């Protein structure tokens, strides 16, 4: 595994712990090695010391000494200027040969670009130029690209074209770590492996779908990146649209990668693009101001490091999506994501239509509650079924009941970063949980018209929600106009 950006935050917090967890569970081959590539001029020994420090800091239960020793013996580093065609990439090629020979590793390489997206094409071109991207003699070469993949439709198309001139689509793995979470993967099993759910998973029974990805944290030290991206670019085309497709897709003919992704692509094509008028009607943007979280005062977005003092960048997005297909006609999909929200919470909530009230009209039941299935993605992974049951007593009264499935209760606590499954899948050549070129472009087809309107009409009311709340009032109005309301997990 060759990691470009090996001294960065992603490698320390996610990639190294994920690789450690894979090795601990015996999912890494013994013929495995890591080469870190970064701008810093470090020796391999210095990089190994940094790696040990990272293990100590970011592994919740602390590292096992023998496993760390195994890793350290298989970790190497080379550094320099990424624009230096000959020196850095020449050194990398030479080091790869030495490492493969020393550890008797077949020349199977996967390159992880934990770099700014602006370097994707440049680094790939130099890797290919030095003969490191060519698949021959039964050996493979794979490339993992972090999000965001492009800034809009034109840039995503241009990046796809550039990469496909250099390598094949089968070598490209566009990663979204959300799909590494167990509950996200469980959506397919939940829907298609249980005969009691799929027959009612359609417009005949479902009233609406809500998808929420809320974060308590602000932009932390990512202000420079975030202020040029915003919540719409950062979250919607990747994380949230992946959740939409898995929730709404038709059953694939198999679990082969392209069979699953074909059905996901159909959903993205079915989402109706917004006209400029619809952006104003069905889209809400927000930016957090000063507020309180856990009784601590936190600053507003414009006071965060590396953020412009009069920034118009959105930190909250809510959209009403319409899917133009047979299964989901007239069923709205409401999606929202934001920073500095009331709590950290990611859920998919499927709300079913109300049962007819006629049977209960002469009882004490004033109204019937709707049934809901809530898929909890983070922080606690699980599934909840909300339904009604009779309250004990001589009169008919209905009370809400929850049936909860919690991953940790049933399968034990799993220490994971969300990257383990994705790294393993890349190594075995399973691209099911990675985005294909047509999926990326279809997602940007939906998002780009919104970006165009929001860039043409700057927000005049920012900041428009306090940190520690559920977003701007306009987000509530988006649903109240339809006679619905957001289901915030803290209030049921």
PDB file of N, CA and C in Angstrom, residues 16 114 162 210 239 270 299 320 378 402 423 453 456 464:
ATOM      1  N   UNK A  16      -4.035   4.372   9.373  1.00  0.00           N
ATOM      2  CA  UNK A  16      -3.205   3.516  10.217  1.00  0.00           C
ATOM      3  C   UNK A  16      -4.048   2.685  11.198  1.00  0.00           C
ATOM      4  N   UNK A 114      -4.359  10.291  -0.260  1.00  0.00           N
ATOM      5  CA  UNK A 114      -4.866  11.073   0.869  1.00  0.00           C
ATOM      6  C   UNK A 114      -4.317  12.494   0.749  1.00  0.00           C
ATOM      7  N   UNK A 162      -9.437  12.658 -17.516  1.00  0.00           N
ATOM      8  CA  UNK A 162      -7.975  12.635 -17.332  1.00  0.00           C
ATOM      9  C   UNK A 162      -7.523  11.289 -16.777  1.00  0.00           C
ATOM     10  N   UNK A 210     -36.668  10.528   5.486  1.00  0.00           N
ATOM     11  CA  UNK A 210     -35.781  11.593   5.973  1.00  0.00           C
ATOM     12  C   UNK A 210     -34.381  11.011   6.179  1.00  0.00           C
ATOM     13  N   UNK A 239     -21.636  11.287   0.543  1.00  0.00           N
ATOM     14  CA  UNK A 239     -22.239  10.625   1.701  1.00  0.00           C
ATOM     15  C   UNK A 239     -23.750  10.455   1.552  1.00  0.00           C
ATOM     16  N   UNK A 270     -32.899   9.081 -11.498  1.00  0.00           N
ATOM     17  CA  UNK A 270     -34.320   9.334 -11.246  1.00  0.00           C
ATOM     18  C   UNK A 270     -34.568  10.576 -10.398  1.00  0.00           C
ATOM     19  N   UNK A 299     -17.748  29.316  19.109  1.00  0.00           N
ATOM     20  CA  UNK A 299     -17.788  30.462  18.200  1.00  0.00           C
ATOM     21  C   UNK A 299     -18.614  30.187  16.950  1.00  0.00           C
ATOM     22  N   UNK A 320     -35.433  18.972  -0.507  1.00  0.00           N
ATOM     23  CA  UNK A 320     -36.530  18.043  -0.763  1.00  0.00           C
ATOM     24  C   UNK A 320     -36.298  17.440  -2.149  1.00  0.00           C
ATOM     25  N   UNK A 378     -24.755   6.571  12.979  1.00  0.00           N
ATOM     26  CA  UNK A 378     -23.806   6.988  14.013  1.00  0.00           C
ATOM     27  C   UNK A 378     -24.511   7.948  14.962  1.00  0.00           C
ATOM     28  N   UNK A 402     -41.225   1.089  20.989  1.00  0.00           N
ATOM     29  CA  UNK A 402     -40.008   0.984  20.177  1.00  0.00           C
ATOM     30  C   UNK A 402     -39.413  -0.410  20.315  1.00  0.00           C
ATOM     31  N   UNK A 423     -10.789  -0.663   2.634  1.00  0.00           N
ATOM     32  CA  UNK A 423      -9.412  -1.020   2.288  1.00  0.00           C
ATOM     33  C   UNK A 423      -9.312  -2.498   1.922  1.00  0.00           C
ATOM     34  N   UNK A 453     -27.178  28.588  -8.471  1.00  0.00           N
ATOM     35  CA  UNK A 453     -28.123  29.567  -7.914  1.00  0.00           C
ATOM     36  C   UNK A 453     -27.561  30.193  -6.652  1.00  0.00           C
ATOM     37  N   UNK A 456     -24.921  32.698  -7.394  1.00  0.00           N
ATOM     38  CA  UNK A 456     -25.447  33.909  -8.049  1.00  0.00           C
ATOM     39  C   UNK A 456     -26.222  34.790  -7.077  1.00  0.00           C
ATOM     40  N   UNK A 464     -27.576  32.179  10.291  1.00  0.00           N
ATOM     41  CA  UNK A 464     -29.031  32.096  10.492  1.00  0.00           C
ATOM     42  C   UNK A 464     -29.462  30.948  11.402  1.00  0.00           C
TER      43      UNK A 464
END
